[in-house]
């Protein structure tokens, strides 16, 4: 790996600094300085956005939902990814992999959600259609998507990665 990590172990930093007292169910890890377990309640403490999204599902037709929650990028920044935050090109190396409880997953790029690049205002929603998601876990919201498949429900795991192995 082209980055140094505080761990002596090779490979990913798992959320060792688990604060299970929060009851957090979302593991945020990867090439980050501060891996963490986050709860919906913690996400609700952050600055909130709201949005209504419309999309087409192949099996269930047109769908419409109203979500509130923090911007995904704000949540990711809490973990302090191992790039130079002031260096735009350095940030572009990073991938963001998001997985739901059922194993459904999608990979985003840092550049697509970074305000200086794609600026997609992805949310990690804490409520859906005015119902709190504390029991289920947060919901990824990808504004502008025509298909619903990246609106991942019950997100349990997010990994931020430079993916240097792609180029080995
Ligand atoms: N965890 C998880 N989230 C998921 C899916 C899934 O299979 N697992 N399917 C996606 C698809 S294909 C669609 S169309 C939307 C449908 O969301 P809705 O039924 O809540 O409108 O959920 C998305 N989120
Ligand atoms: Mo779908």
GROMACS .gro file of C-alpha atoms and ligand atoms in nm:
model
  193
    1UNK     CA    1   0.000   0.000   0.000
    2UNK     CA    2   0.123   0.346  -0.076
    3UNK     CA    3  -0.003   0.487   0.251
    4UNK     CA    4   0.110   0.445   0.606
    5UNK     CA    5  -0.132   0.340   0.874
    6UNK     CA    6  -0.115   0.363   1.248
    7UNK     CA    7  -0.178  -0.011   1.277
    8UNK     CA    8   0.122  -0.247   1.281
    9UNK     CA    9  -0.082  -0.500   1.086
   10UNK     CA   10  -0.087  -0.518   0.709
   11UNK     CA   11  -0.415  -0.454   0.536
   12UNK     CA   12  -0.728  -0.263   0.622
   13UNK     CA   13  -0.782  -0.084   0.946
   14UNK     CA   14  -1.095  -0.230   1.099
   15UNK     CA   15  -1.295  -0.021   1.342
   16UNK     CA   16  -1.083  -0.106   1.644
   17UNK     CA   17  -1.192   0.209   1.820
   18UNK     CA   18  -1.540   0.061   1.840
   19UNK     CA   19  -1.758   0.247   2.077
   20UNK     CA   20  -2.024  -0.015   2.131
   21UNK     CA   21  -2.190   0.204   2.392
   22UNK     CA   22  -2.331   0.409   2.107
   23UNK     CA   23  -2.507   0.104   1.971
   24UNK     CA   24  -2.364   0.200   1.637
   25UNK     CA   25  -2.428  -0.048   1.362
   26UNK     CA   26  -2.256   0.115   1.070
   27UNK     CA   27  -1.887   0.029   1.035
   28UNK     CA   28  -1.685   0.299   0.862
   29UNK     CA   29  -1.338   0.172   0.786
   30UNK     CA   30  -1.068   0.126   0.523
   31UNK     CA   31  -0.777   0.356   0.454
   32UNK     CA   32  -0.883   0.606   0.718
   33UNK     CA   33  -0.722   0.747   1.032
   34UNK     CA   34  -1.033   0.716   1.247
   35UNK     CA   35  -1.238   0.403   1.177
   36UNK     CA   36  -1.565   0.418   1.364
   37UNK     CA   37  -1.894   0.256   1.443
   38UNK     CA   38  -2.172   0.503   1.384
   39UNK     CA   39  -2.533   0.497   1.493
   40UNK     CA   40  -2.826   0.669   1.328
   41UNK     CA   41  -2.849   0.887   1.641
   42UNK     CA   42  -2.489   1.004   1.584
   43UNK     CA   43  -2.563   1.082   1.219
   44UNK     CA   44  -2.861   1.289   1.332
   45UNK     CA   45  -2.630   1.512   1.540
   46UNK     CA   46  -2.456   1.625   1.221
   47UNK     CA   47  -2.579   1.908   0.993
   48UNK     CA   48  -2.888   1.772   0.815
   49UNK     CA   49  -3.009   1.797   0.457
   50UNK     CA   50  -3.343   1.694   0.315
   51UNK     CA   51  -3.441   1.579  -0.031
   52UNK     CA   52  -3.713   1.409  -0.229
   53UNK     CA   53  -3.600   1.159  -0.489
   54UNK     CA   54  -3.791   1.002  -0.775
   55UNK     CA   55  -3.667   0.691  -0.948
   56UNK     CA   56  -3.775   0.394  -1.152
   57UNK     CA   57  -3.754   0.043  -1.022
   58UNK     CA   58  -3.752  -0.230  -1.282
   59UNK     CA   59  -3.976  -0.447  -1.067
   60UNK     CA   60  -4.192  -0.198  -0.877
   61UNK     CA   61  -4.216   0.095  -1.120
   62UNK     CA   62  -4.194   0.464  -1.029
   63UNK     CA   63  -4.099   0.539  -0.667
   64UNK     CA   64  -4.078   0.859  -0.468
   65UNK     CA   65  -3.929   0.910  -0.120
   66UNK     CA   66  -3.842   1.195   0.113
   67UNK     CA   67  -3.518   1.162   0.310
   68UNK     CA   68  -3.329   1.358   0.575
   69UNK     CA   69  -2.974   1.307   0.698
   70UNK     CA   70  -2.614   1.425   0.674
   71UNK     CA   71  -2.418   1.440   0.351
   72UNK     CA   72  -2.226   1.119   0.293
   73UNK     CA   73  -1.908   1.315   0.231
   74UNK     CA   74  -1.933   1.484   0.573
   75UNK     CA   75  -1.961   1.142   0.736
   76UNK     CA   76  -1.665   1.008   0.541
   77UNK     CA   77  -1.453   1.307   0.637
   78UNK     CA   78  -1.509   1.223   1.005
   79UNK     CA   79  -1.304   0.911   0.944
   80UNK     CA   80  -1.016   1.116   0.798
   81UNK     CA   81  -0.933   0.923   0.482
   82UNK     CA   82  -0.560   0.885   0.424
   83UNK     CA   83  -0.524   1.150   0.159
   84UNK     CA   84  -0.403   1.506   0.170
   85UNK     CA   85  -0.737   1.694   0.209
   86UNK     CA   86  -0.592   2.007   0.051
   87UNK     CA   87  -0.464   1.821  -0.256
   88UNK     CA   88  -0.747   1.772  -0.506
   89UNK     CA   89  -0.573   1.515  -0.718
   90UNK     CA   90  -0.487   1.303  -0.416
   91UNK     CA   91  -0.855   1.271  -0.321
   92UNK     CA   92  -0.948   1.140  -0.666
   93UNK     CA   93  -0.770   0.809  -0.601
   94UNK     CA   94  -1.030   0.701  -0.347
   95UNK     CA   95  -1.324   0.463  -0.377
   96UNK     CA   96  -1.622   0.449  -0.142
   97UNK     CA   97  -1.781   0.104  -0.111
   98UNK     CA   98  -2.125   0.090   0.054
   99UNK     CA   99  -2.297  -0.230   0.165
  100UNK     CA  100  -2.645  -0.305   0.299
  101UNK     CA  101  -2.738  -0.567   0.557
  102UNK     CA  102  -2.858  -0.801   0.281
  103UNK     CA  103  -2.525  -0.780   0.098
  104UNK     CA  104  -2.646  -0.542  -0.172
  105UNK     CA  105  -2.359  -0.305  -0.247
  106UNK     CA  106  -2.237  -0.029  -0.471
  107UNK     CA  107  -1.904   0.144  -0.526
  108UNK     CA  108  -1.886   0.522  -0.556
  109UNK     CA  109  -1.583   0.733  -0.626
  110UNK     CA  110  -1.470   1.010  -0.395
  111UNK     CA  111  -1.466   1.243  -0.695
  112UNK     CA  112  -1.835   1.193  -0.769
  113UNK     CA  113  -1.945   1.321  -0.426
  114UNK     CA  114  -1.669   1.579  -0.374
  115UNK     CA  115  -1.802   1.938  -0.412
  116UNK     CA  116  -1.498   2.028  -0.622
  117UNK     CA  117  -1.575   1.752  -0.872
  118UNK     CA  118  -1.905   1.569  -0.934
  119UNK     CA  119  -2.070   1.729  -0.633
  120UNK     CA  120  -2.346   1.468  -0.604
  121UNK     CA  121  -2.519   1.548  -0.276
  122UNK     CA  122  -2.536   1.187  -0.159
  123UNK     CA  123  -2.702   1.150   0.181
  124UNK     CA  124  -2.673   0.896   0.454
  125UNK     CA  125  -3.036   0.930   0.552
  126UNK     CA  126  -3.161   0.894   0.910
  127UNK     CA  127  -3.529   0.920   0.814
  128UNK     CA  128  -3.733   0.805   0.515
  129UNK     CA  129  -4.080   0.939   0.445
  130UNK     CA  130  -4.080   1.095   0.795
  131UNK     CA  131  -4.003   0.765   0.969
  132UNK     CA  132  -3.681   0.737   1.169
  133UNK     CA  133  -3.437   0.470   1.056
  134UNK     CA  134  -3.276   0.406   1.397
  135UNK     CA  135  -3.389   0.043   1.398
  136UNK     CA  136  -3.303  -0.037   1.036
  137UNK     CA  137  -2.986   0.167   0.995
  138UNK     CA  138  -2.907   0.454   0.757
  139UNK     CA  139  -3.005   0.470   0.390
  140UNK     CA  140  -2.780   0.580   0.108
  141UNK     CA  141  -2.954   0.835  -0.115
  142UNK     CA  142  -2.812   0.916  -0.459
  143UNK     CA  143  -2.996   1.221  -0.598
  144UNK     CA  144  -3.031   1.217  -0.972
  145UNK     CA  145  -3.017   0.840  -1.016
  146UNK     CA  146  -3.283   0.714  -1.260
  147UNK     CA  147  -3.274   0.361  -1.120
  148UNK     CA  148  -3.326   0.296  -0.748
  149UNK     CA  149  -3.048   0.044  -0.703
  150UNK     CA  150  -2.797   0.280  -0.540
  151UNK     CA  151  -3.050   0.399  -0.282
  152UNK     CA  152  -2.915   0.130  -0.050
  153UNK     CA  153  -3.126   0.058   0.257
  154UNK     CA  154  -2.995  -0.061   0.595
  155UNK     CA  155  -2.633   0.038   0.529
  156UNK     CA  156  -2.408  -0.158   0.764
  157UNK     CA  157  -2.063  -0.107   0.614
  158UNK     CA  158  -1.877   0.167   0.431
  159UNK     CA  159  -1.515   0.132   0.323
  160UNK     CA  160  -1.302   0.412   0.190
  161UNK     CA  161  -1.017   0.284  -0.017
  162UNK     CA  162  -0.745   0.407  -0.252
  163UNK     CA  163  -0.748   0.070  -0.430
  164UNK     CA  164  -0.374   0.071  -0.497
  165UNK     CA  165  -0.399  -0.304  -0.564
  166UNK     CA  166  -0.575  -0.213  -0.891
  167UNK     CA  167  -0.246  -0.091  -1.026
  168UNK     CA  168  -0.011  -0.357  -0.895
  169LIG     N1  169  -3.014  -0.305   0.094
  169LIG     C1  170  -3.077  -0.297  -0.025
  169LIG     N2  171  -3.116  -0.177  -0.069
  169LIG     C2  172  -3.178  -0.165  -0.187
  169LIG     C3  173  -3.202  -0.277  -0.269
  169LIG     C4  174  -3.160  -0.403  -0.221
  169LIG     O1  175  -3.177  -0.508  -0.285
  169LIG     N3  176  -3.099  -0.409  -0.098
  169LIG     N4  177  -3.267  -0.262  -0.390
  169LIG     C5  178  -3.264  -0.129  -0.451
  169LIG     C6  179  -3.358  -0.113  -0.560
  169LIG     S1  180  -3.328  -0.205  -0.699
  169LIG     C7  181  -3.462  -0.023  -0.557
  169LIG     S2  182  -3.556   0.009  -0.692
  169LIG     C8  183  -3.494   0.048  -0.433
  169LIG     C9  184  -3.643   0.037  -0.404
  169LIG     O2  185  -3.669   0.107  -0.290
  169LIG     P1  186  -3.819   0.121  -0.237
  169LIG     O3  187  -3.886  -0.011  -0.256
  169LIG     O4  188  -3.799   0.155  -0.091
  169LIG     O5  189  -3.883   0.231  -0.311
  169LIG     O6  190  -3.419   0.000  -0.323
  169LIG    C10  191  -3.284  -0.017  -0.351
  169LIG     N5  192  -3.216  -0.041  -0.228
  170LIG    MO1  193  -3.511  -0.167  -0.836
   0.00000   0.00000   0.00000
